[in-house]
Coordinates of C-alpha atoms in Angstrom, one line a residue:
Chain V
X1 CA -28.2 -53.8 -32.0
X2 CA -28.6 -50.3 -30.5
X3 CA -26.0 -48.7 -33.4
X4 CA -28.1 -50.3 -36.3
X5 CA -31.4 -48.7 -34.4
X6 CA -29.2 -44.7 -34.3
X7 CA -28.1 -45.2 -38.0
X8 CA -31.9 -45.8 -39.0
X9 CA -31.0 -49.4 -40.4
X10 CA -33.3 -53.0 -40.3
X11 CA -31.9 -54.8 -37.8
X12 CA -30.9 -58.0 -39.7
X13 CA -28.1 -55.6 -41.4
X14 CA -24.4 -56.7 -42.0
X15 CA -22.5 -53.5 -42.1
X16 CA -19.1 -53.4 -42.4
X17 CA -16.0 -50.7 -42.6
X18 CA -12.8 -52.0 -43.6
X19 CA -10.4 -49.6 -41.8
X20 CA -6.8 -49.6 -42.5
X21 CA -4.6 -47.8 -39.8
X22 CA -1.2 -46.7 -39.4
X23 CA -1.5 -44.6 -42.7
X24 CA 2.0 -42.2 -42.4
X25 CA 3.7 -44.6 -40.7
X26 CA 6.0 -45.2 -43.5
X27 CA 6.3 -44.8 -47.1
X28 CA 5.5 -48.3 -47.7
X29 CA 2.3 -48.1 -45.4
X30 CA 1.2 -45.2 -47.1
X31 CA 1.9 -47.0 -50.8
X32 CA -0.1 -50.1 -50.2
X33 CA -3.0 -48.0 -48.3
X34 CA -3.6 -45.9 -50.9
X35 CA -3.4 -48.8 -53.8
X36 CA -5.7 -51.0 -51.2
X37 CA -8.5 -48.0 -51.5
X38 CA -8.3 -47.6 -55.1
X39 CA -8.1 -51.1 -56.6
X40 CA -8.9 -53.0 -53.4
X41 CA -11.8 -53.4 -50.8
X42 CA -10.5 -51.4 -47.3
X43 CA -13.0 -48.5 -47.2
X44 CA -11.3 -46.0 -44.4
X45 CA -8.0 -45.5 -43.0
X46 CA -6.8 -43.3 -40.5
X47 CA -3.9 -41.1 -40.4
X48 CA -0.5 -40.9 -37.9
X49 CA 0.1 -37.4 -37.4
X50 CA 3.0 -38.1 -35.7
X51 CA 4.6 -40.1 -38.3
X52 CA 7.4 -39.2 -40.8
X53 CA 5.5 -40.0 -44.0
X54 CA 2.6 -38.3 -42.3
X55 CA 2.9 -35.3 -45.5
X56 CA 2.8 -37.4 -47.7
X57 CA -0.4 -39.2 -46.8
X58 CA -1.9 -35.7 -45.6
X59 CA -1.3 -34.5 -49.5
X60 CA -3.6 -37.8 -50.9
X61 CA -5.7 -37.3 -48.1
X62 CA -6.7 -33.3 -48.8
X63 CA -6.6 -34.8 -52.8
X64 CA -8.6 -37.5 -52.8
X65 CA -11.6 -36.3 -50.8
X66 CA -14.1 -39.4 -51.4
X67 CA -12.1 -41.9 -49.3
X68 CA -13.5 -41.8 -45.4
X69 CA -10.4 -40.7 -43.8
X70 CA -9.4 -40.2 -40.3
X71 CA -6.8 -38.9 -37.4
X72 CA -5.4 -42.2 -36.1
X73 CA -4.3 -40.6 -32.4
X74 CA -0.8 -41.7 -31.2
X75 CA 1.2 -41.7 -27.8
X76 CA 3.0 -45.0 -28.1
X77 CA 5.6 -45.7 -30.8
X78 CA 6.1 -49.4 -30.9
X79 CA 9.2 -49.9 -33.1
X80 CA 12.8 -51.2 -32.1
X81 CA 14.7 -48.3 -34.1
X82 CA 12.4 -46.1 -35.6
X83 CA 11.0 -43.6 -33.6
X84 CA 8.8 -40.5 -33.3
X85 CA 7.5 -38.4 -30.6
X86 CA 4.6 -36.1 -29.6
X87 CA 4.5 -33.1 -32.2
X88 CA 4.2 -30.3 -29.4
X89 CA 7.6 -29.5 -27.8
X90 CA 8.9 -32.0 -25.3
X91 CA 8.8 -29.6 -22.6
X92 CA 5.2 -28.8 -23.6
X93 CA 4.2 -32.7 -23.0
X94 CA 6.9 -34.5 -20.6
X95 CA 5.1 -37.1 -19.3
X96 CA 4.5 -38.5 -22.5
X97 CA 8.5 -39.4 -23.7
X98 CA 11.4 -41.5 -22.7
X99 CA 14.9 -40.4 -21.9
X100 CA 15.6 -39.9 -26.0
X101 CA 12.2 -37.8 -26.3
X102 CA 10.5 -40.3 -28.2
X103 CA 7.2 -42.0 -27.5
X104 CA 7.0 -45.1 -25.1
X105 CA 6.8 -48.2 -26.3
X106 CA 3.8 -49.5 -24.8
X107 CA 0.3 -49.1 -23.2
X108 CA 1.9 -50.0 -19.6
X109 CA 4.5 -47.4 -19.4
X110 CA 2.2 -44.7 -21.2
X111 CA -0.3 -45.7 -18.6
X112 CA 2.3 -45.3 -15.7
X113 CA 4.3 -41.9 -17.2
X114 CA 1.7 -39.8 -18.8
X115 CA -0.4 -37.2 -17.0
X116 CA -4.0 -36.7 -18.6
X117 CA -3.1 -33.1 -19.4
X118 CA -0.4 -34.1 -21.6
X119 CA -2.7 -36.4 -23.0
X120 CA -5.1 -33.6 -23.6
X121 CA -3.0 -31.2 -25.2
X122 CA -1.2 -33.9 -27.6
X123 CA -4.5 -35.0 -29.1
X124 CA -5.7 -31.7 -29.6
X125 CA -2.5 -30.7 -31.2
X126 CA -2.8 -33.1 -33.6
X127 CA -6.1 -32.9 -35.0
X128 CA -5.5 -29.0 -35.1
X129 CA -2.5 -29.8 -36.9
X130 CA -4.2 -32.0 -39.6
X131 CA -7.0 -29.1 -39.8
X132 CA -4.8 -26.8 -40.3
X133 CA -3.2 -28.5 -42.9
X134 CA -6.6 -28.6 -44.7
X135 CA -7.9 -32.0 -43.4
X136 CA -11.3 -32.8 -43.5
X137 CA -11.5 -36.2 -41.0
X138 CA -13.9 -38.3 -41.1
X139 CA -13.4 -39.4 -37.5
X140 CA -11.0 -40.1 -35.0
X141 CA -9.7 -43.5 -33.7
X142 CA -6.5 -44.3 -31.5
X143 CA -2.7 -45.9 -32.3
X144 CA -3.0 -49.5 -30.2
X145 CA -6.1 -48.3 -28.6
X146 CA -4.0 -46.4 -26.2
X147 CA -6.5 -44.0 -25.1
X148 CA -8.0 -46.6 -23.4
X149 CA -4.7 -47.3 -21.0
X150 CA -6.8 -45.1 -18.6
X151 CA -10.3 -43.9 -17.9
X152 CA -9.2 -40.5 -18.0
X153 CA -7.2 -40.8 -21.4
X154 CA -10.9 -42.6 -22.3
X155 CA -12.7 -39.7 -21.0
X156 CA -10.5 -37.3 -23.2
X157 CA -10.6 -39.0 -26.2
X158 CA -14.4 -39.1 -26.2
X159 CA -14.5 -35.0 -25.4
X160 CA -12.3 -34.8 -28.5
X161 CA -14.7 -36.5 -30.6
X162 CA -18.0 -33.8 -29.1
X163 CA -15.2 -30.7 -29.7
X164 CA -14.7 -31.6 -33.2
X165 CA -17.8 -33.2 -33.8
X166 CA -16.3 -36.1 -35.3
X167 CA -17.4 -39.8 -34.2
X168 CA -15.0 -41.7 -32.2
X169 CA -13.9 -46.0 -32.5
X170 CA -15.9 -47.0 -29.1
X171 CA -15.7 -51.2 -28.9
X172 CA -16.1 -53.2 -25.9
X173 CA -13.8 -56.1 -27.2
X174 CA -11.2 -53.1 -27.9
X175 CA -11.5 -51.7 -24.3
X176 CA -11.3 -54.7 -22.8
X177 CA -7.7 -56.3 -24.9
X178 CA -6.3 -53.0 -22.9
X179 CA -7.6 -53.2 -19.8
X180 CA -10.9 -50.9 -19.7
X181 CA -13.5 -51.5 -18.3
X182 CA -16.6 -51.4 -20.7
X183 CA -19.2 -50.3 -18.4
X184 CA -17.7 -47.8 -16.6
X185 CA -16.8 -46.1 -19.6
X186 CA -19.4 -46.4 -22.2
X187 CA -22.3 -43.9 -21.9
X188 CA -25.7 -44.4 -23.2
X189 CA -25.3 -42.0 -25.7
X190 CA -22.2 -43.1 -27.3
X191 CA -22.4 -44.8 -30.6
X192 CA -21.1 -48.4 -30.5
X193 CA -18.8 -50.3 -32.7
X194 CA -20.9 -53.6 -31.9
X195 CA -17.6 -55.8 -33.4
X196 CA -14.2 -54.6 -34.0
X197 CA -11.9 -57.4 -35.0
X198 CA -8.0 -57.0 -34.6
X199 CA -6.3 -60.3 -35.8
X200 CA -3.9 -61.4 -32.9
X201 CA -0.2 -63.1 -32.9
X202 CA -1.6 -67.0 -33.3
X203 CA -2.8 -66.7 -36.6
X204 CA 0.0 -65.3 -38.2
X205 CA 2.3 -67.1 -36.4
X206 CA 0.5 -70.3 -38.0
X207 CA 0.1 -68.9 -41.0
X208 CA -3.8 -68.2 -40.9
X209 CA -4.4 -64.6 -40.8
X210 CA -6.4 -65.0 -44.1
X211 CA -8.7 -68.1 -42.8
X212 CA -8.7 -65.2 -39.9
X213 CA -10.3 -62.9 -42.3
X214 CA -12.3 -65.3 -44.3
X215 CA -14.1 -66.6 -41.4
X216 CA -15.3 -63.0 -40.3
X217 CA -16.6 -62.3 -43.8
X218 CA -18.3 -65.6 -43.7
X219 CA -20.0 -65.5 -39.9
X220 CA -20.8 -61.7 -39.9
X221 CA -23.2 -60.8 -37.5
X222 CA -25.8 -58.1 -37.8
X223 CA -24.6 -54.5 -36.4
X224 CA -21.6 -52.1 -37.5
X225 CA -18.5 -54.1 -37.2
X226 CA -15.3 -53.4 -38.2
X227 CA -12.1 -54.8 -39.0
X228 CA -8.9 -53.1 -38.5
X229 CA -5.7 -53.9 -40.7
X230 CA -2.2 -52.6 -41.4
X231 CA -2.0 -52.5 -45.1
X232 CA 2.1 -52.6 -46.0
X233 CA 4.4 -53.9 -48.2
X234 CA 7.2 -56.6 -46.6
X235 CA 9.7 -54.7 -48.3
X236 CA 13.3 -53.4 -47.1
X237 CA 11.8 -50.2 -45.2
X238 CA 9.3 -51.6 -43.6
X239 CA 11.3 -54.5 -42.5
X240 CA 13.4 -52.0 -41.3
X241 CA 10.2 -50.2 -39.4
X242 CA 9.5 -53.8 -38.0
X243 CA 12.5 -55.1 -37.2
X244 CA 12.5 -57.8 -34.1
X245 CA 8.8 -57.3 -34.2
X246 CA 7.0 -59.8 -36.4
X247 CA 4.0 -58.9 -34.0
X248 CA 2.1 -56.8 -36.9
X249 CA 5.4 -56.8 -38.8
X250 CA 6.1 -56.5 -42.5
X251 CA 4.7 -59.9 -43.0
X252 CA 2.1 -59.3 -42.0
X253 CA 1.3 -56.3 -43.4
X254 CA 1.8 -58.0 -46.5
X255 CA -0.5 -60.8 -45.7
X256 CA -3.0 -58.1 -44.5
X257 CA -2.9 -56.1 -48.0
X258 CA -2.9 -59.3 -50.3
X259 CA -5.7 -60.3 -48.7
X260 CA -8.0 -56.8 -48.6
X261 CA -6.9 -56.2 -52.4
X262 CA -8.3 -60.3 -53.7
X263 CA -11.0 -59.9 -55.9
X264 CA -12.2 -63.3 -54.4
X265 CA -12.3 -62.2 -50.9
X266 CA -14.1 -58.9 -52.4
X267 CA -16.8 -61.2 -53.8
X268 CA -17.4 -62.8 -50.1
X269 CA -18.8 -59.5 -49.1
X270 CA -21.7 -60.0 -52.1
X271 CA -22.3 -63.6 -50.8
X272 CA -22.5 -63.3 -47.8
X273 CA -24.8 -59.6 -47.6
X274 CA -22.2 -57.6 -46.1
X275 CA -22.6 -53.8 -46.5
X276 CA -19.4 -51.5 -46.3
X277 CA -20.5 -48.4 -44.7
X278 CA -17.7 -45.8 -43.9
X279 CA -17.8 -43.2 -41.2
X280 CA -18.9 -40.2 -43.2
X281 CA -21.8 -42.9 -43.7
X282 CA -22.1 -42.8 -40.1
X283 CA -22.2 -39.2 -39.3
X284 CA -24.9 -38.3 -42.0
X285 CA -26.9 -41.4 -40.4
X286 CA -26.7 -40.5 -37.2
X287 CA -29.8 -39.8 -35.1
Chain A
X1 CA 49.6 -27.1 -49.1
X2 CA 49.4 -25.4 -46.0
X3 CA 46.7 -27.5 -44.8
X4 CA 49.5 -30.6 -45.7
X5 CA 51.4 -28.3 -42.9
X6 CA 49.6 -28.5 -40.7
X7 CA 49.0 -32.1 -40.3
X8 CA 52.5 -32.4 -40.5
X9 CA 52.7 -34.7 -44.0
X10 CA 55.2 -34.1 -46.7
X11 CA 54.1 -31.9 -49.4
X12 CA 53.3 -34.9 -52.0
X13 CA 51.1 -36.4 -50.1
X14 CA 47.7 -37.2 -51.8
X15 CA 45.5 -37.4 -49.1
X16 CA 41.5 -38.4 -49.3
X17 CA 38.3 -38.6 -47.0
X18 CA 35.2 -40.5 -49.2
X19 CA 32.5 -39.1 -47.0
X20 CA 29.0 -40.8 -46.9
X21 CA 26.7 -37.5 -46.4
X22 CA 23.3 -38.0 -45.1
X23 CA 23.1 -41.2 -43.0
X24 CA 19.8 -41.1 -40.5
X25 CA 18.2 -39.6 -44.1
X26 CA 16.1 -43.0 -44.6
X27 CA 16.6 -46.7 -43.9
X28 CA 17.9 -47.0 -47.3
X29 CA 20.3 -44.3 -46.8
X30 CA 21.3 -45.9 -43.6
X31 CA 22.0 -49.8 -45.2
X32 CA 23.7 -48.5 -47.5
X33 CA 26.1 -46.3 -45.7
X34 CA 26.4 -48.8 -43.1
X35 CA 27.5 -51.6 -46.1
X36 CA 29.6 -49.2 -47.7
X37 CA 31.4 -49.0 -44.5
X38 CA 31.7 -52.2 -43.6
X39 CA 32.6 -53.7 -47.1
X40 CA 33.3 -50.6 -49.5
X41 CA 35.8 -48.2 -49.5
X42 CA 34.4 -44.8 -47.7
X43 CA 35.9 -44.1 -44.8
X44 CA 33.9 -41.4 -42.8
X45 CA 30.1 -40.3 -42.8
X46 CA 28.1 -37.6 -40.8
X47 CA 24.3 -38.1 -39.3
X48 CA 21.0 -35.8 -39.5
X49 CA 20.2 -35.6 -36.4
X50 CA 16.2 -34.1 -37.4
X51 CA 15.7 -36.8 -39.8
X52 CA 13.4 -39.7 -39.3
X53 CA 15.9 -42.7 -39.2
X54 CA 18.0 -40.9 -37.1
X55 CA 17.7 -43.1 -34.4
X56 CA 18.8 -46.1 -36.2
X57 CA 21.9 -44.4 -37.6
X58 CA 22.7 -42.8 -34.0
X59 CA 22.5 -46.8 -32.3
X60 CA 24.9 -48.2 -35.1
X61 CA 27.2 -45.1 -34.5
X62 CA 27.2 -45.7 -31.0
X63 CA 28.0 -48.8 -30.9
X64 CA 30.5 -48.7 -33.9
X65 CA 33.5 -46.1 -32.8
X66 CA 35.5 -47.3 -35.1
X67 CA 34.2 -45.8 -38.1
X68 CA 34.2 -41.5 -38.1
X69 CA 31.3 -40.2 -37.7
X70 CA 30.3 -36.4 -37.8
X71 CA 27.1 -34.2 -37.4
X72 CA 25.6 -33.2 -40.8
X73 CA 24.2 -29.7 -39.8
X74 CA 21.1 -29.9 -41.7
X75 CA 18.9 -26.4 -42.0
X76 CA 16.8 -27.7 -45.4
X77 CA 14.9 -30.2 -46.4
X78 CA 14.7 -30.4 -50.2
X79 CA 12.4 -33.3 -50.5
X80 CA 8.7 -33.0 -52.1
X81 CA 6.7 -35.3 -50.0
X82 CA 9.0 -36.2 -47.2
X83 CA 9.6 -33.6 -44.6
X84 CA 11.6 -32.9 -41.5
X85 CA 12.2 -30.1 -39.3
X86 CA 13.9 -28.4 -36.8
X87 CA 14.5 -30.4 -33.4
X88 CA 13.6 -27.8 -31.5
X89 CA 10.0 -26.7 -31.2
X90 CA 9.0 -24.3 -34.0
X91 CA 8.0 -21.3 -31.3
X92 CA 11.8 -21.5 -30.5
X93 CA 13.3 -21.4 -33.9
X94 CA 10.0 -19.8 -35.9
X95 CA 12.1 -18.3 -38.6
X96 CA 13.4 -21.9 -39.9
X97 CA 10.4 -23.0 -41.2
X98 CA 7.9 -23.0 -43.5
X99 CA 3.9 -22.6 -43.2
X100 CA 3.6 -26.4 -42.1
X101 CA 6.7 -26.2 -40.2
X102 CA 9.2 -28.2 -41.9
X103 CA 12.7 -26.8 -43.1
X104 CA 12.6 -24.7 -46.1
X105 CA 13.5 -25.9 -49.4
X106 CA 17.1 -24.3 -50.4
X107 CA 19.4 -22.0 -49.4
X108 CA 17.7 -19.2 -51.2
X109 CA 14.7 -19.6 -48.9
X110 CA 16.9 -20.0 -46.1
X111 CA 19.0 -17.0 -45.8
X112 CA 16.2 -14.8 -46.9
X113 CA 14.4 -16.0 -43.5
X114 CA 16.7 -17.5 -41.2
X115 CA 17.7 -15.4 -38.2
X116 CA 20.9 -16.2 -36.7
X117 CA 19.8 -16.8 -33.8
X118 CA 18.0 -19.4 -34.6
X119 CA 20.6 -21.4 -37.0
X120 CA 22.8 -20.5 -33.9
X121 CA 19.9 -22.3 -31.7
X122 CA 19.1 -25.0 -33.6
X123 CA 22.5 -25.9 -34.5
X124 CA 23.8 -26.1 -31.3
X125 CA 20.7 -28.2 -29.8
X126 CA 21.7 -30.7 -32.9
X127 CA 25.4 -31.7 -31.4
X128 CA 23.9 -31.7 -27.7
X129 CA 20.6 -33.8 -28.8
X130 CA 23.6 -36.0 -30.3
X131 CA 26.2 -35.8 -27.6
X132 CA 23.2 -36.7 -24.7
X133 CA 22.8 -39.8 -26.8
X134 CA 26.3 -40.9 -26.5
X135 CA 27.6 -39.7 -29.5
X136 CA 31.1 -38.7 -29.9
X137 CA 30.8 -36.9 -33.2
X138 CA 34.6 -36.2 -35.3
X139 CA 33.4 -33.6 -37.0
X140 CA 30.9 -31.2 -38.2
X141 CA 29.8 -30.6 -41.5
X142 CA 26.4 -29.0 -43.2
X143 CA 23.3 -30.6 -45.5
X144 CA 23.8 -28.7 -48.5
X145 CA 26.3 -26.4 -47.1
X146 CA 23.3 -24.3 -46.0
X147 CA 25.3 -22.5 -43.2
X148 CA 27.3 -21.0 -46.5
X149 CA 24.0 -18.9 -46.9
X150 CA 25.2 -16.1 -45.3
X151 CA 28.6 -15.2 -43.5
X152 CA 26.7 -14.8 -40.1
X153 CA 25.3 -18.4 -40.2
X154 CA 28.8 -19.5 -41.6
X155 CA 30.6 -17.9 -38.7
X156 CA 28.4 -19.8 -36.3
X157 CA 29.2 -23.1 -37.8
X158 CA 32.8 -22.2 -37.1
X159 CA 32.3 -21.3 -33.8
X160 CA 30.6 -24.3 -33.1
X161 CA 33.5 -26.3 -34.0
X162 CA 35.6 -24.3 -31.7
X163 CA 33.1 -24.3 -28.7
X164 CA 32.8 -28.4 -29.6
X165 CA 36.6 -28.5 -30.3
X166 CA 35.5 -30.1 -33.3
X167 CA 36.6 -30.0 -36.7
X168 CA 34.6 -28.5 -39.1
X169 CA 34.1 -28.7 -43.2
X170 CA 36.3 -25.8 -44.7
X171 CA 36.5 -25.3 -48.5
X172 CA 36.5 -22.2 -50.6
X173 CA 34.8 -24.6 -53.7
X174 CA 32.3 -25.5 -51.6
X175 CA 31.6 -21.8 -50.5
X176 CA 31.6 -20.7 -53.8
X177 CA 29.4 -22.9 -55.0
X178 CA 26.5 -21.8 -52.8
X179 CA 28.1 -18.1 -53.1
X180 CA 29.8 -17.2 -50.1
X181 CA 33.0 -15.2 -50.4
X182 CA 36.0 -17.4 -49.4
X183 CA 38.2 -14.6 -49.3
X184 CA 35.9 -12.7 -46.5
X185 CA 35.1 -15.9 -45.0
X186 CA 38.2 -17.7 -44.2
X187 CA 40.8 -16.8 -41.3
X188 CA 44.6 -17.7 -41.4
X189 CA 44.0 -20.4 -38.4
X190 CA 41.2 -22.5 -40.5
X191 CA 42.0 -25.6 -41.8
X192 CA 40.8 -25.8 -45.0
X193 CA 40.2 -29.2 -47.2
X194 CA 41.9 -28.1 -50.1
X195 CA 39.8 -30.1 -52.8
X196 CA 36.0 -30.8 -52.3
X197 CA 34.2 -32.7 -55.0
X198 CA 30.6 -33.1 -55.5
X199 CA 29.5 -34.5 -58.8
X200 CA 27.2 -31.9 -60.5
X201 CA 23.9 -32.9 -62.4
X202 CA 25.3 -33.0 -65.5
X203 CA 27.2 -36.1 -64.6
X204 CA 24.5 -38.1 -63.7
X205 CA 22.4 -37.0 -66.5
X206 CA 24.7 -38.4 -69.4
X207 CA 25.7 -41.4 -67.2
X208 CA 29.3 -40.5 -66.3
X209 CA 29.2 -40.5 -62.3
X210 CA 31.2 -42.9 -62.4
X211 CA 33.7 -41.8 -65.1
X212 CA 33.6 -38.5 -62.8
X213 CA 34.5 -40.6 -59.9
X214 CA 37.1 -42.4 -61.6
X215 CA 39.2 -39.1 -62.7
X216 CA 38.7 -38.1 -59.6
X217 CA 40.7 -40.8 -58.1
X218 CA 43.2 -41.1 -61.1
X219 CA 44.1 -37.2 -60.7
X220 CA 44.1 -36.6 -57.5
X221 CA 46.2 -33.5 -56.7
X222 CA 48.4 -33.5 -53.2
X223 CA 46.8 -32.1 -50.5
X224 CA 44.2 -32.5 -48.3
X225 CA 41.0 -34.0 -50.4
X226 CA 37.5 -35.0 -50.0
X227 CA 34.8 -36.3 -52.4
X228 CA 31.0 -36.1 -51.1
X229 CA 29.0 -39.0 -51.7
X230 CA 25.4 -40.2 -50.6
X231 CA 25.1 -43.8 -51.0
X232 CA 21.8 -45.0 -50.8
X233 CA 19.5 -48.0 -53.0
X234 CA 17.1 -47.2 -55.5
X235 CA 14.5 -48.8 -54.1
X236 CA 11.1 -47.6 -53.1
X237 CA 11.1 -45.8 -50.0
X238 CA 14.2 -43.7 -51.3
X239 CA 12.2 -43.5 -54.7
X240 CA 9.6 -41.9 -52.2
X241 CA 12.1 -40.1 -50.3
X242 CA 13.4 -38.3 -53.8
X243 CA 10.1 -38.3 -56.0
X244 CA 10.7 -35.9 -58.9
X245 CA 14.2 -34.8 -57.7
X246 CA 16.4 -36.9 -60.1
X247 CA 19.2 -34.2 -58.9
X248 CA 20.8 -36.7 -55.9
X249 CA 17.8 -38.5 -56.3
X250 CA 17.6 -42.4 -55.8
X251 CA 19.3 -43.6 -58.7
X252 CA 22.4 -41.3 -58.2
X253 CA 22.6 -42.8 -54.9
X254 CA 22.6 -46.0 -56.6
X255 CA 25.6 -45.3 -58.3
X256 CA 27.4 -43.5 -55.7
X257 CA 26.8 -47.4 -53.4
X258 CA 28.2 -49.0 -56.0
X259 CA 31.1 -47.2 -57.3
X260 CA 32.5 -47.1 -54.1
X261 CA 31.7 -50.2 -52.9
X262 CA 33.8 -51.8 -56.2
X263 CA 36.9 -53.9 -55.5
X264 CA 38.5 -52.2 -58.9
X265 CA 37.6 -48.6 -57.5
X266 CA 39.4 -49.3 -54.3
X267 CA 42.1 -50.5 -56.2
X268 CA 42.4 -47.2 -58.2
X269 CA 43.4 -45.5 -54.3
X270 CA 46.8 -47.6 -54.4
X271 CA 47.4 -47.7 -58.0
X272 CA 47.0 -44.0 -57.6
X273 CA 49.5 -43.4 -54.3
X274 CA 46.3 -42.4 -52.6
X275 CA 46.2 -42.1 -48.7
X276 CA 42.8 -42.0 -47.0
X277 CA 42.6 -39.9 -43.9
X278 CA 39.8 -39.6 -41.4
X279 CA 38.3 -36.9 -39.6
X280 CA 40.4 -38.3 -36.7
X281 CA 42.9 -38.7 -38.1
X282 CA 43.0 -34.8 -39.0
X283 CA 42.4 -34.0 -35.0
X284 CA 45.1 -36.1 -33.9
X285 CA 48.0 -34.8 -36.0
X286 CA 46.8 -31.0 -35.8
X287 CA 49.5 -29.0 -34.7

């Protein structure tokens, strides 16, 4: 437990952040994020800057300074017919959009389209947009863990994170559900996520993303883990949003916000001697 | 009548266009247009081609010819926490936006920094973005009549219907009502709709949109007409979309679905001798 050793904690220590991404996605997205930090137990979120509710979210974020908020990096747009693109010019960026301008789809094609300069100037362009804007992030993660559909988009990522001094989401479960390789990428100095938990297709297909949840709570190892969710509301826009994509659908989101606001499954954090720790926690820790 | 002339009807003839404004707006604003279509009673509807549900509207257009569909021009973007831009990048068109590089506000704000140039710009990459999709747009009209903000944007939107061989959104109400001088402003060859209606504020405020609707329909002078609606359903994205803007805010749309989306409304289009006409319809029979 290397991270627990760099944050200055015992290492028998549960520490936990409860991250919701995908914050200006949507207006629905942004809704239940927002009532998820204030009456329920997520901790951080991450912002789309790409996104076209991003504004909205960027006002509550500059306005409500004491939740842990961060630049949720995007190159991949995922959704049957509702799309976005890079926010530098098309012709700035090529290699990142398809035929309509918009982003690709997936990991794949990003992986076999985009050139890491693109990449580069993107990412930058988006955190200096959300600086600009009056953003104070807390750190920086990535849409579908895109940045790791290459070692070079990996390499950039991690730069981003020294340039801006911000920490970065670096998980070896993460790296390898997209194809990287964890130790050719990881240096010694970076700080690692020791367990970041993504719930897959199976258990909401069978209806047991919450048992999902509830074990994790209950079986927590020691480290800093994190669990990512998608806090929305299964309601006519973001059905729309989701459309022929139960996979993290409106549904699901649902499911994911019902759970994370349940004063029940708050109290499992209590009996079980989980603490929630939030990047800002991080970066004053760090050694 | 002479625009009765020139689409070669007798001079009785009460014709109508119930236009849908603002489709590709949201996904509410897009259901709702697309129902009114389909099971209502308007019969044409134009598409913002910066908006974030453009996409969506764009497919259904494509792949629904039958119904007339135009290019809302759009120049401003009058929402608080939802915000679009231009389509091209910002460094092309810098004198359309505002600090955080979304569309100004109103009209005011727009003709005191708009350069033609860039209306010209923007405008025109709006019908190609729409044509390279597949589009084949009927007609051209303008969010909020904005090109009315000054004669030099309003003689670009004219010429863009020429250079399109398009029809284009002609009405000396319409230009008076957001100041522009119909008598400087019009040549002998337009063809002008000879009664616009938009329902003002005050309707909505003491509950008589429909009543408004309704004389509408039961007084309809001969000619060529047009009422402007924007159907959409109060729900909460478009409460999102219109927070603190009761003025065509979610509610009106509300009304604006229903009323014309009401078997007894249609029936008022008979009962009245009234003929609806399509953008079309208008190319077609123009001499």
């Amino acid at each position: 437990m290397d991270s627990l050793q760099k944050l200055g904690f015992s290492e028998k220590t549960k520490l936990l952040i409860i991250h919701a991404d995908d914050a200006g996605l949507s207006h629905s997205e942004n809704r239940a994020t927002i009532e998820a930090l204030k009456n329920g137990f997520i901790n951080s979120y991450s912002i789309m800057v790409p996104c076209p509710w991003y504004y909205e979210m960027a006002l509550f974020a500059k306005n409500n300074p004491q939740f842990d908020a961060g630049i949720h990096l995007t190159l991949t747009c995922e959704w049957e017919n509702y799309k976005f693109g890079p926010i530098l010019p098309i012709s700035e960026v090529p290699s990142l959009v398809d035929e309509n301008g918009y982003f690709y789809k997936n990991r794949d094609q990003l992986r076999e389209n985009a050139s890491p300069i693109d990449v580069q100037k993107e990412l930058e362009a988006q955190i200096e947009k959300a600086l600009k804007f009056g953003l104070a992030p807390t750190h920086i993660d990535s849409h579908m863990y895109s940045v790791g559909a290459n070692p070079a988009f990996f390499k950039i990522y991690k730069n981003l994170g020294e340039k801006y001094n911000l920490p970065v989401l670096i998980n070896e479960q993460l790296m390898e559900m997209v194809g990287l390789d964890p130790k050719l990428n990881i240096d010694k100095e970076d700080l690692l996520i020791d367990n970041a938990f993504v719930a897959e297709f199976k258990y909401f297909e069978t209806g047991k993303l919450g048992d999902f949840y509830s074990r994790i709570l209950e079986n927590l190892s020691s480290g800093l883990n994190l669990i990512l969710i998608h806090p929305a509301f299964d309601d006519s826009e973001m059905k729309g949003v989701t459309v022929n994509h139960p996979n993290f659908g409106s549904e699901w989101r649902q499911i994911d916000f019902d759970f994370f606001t349940n004063e029940e499954n708050r109290a499992k954090l209590k009996e079980n001697n989980i603490e929630l720790i939030t990047w800002k926690d991080i970066t004053r820790r760090k050694v």
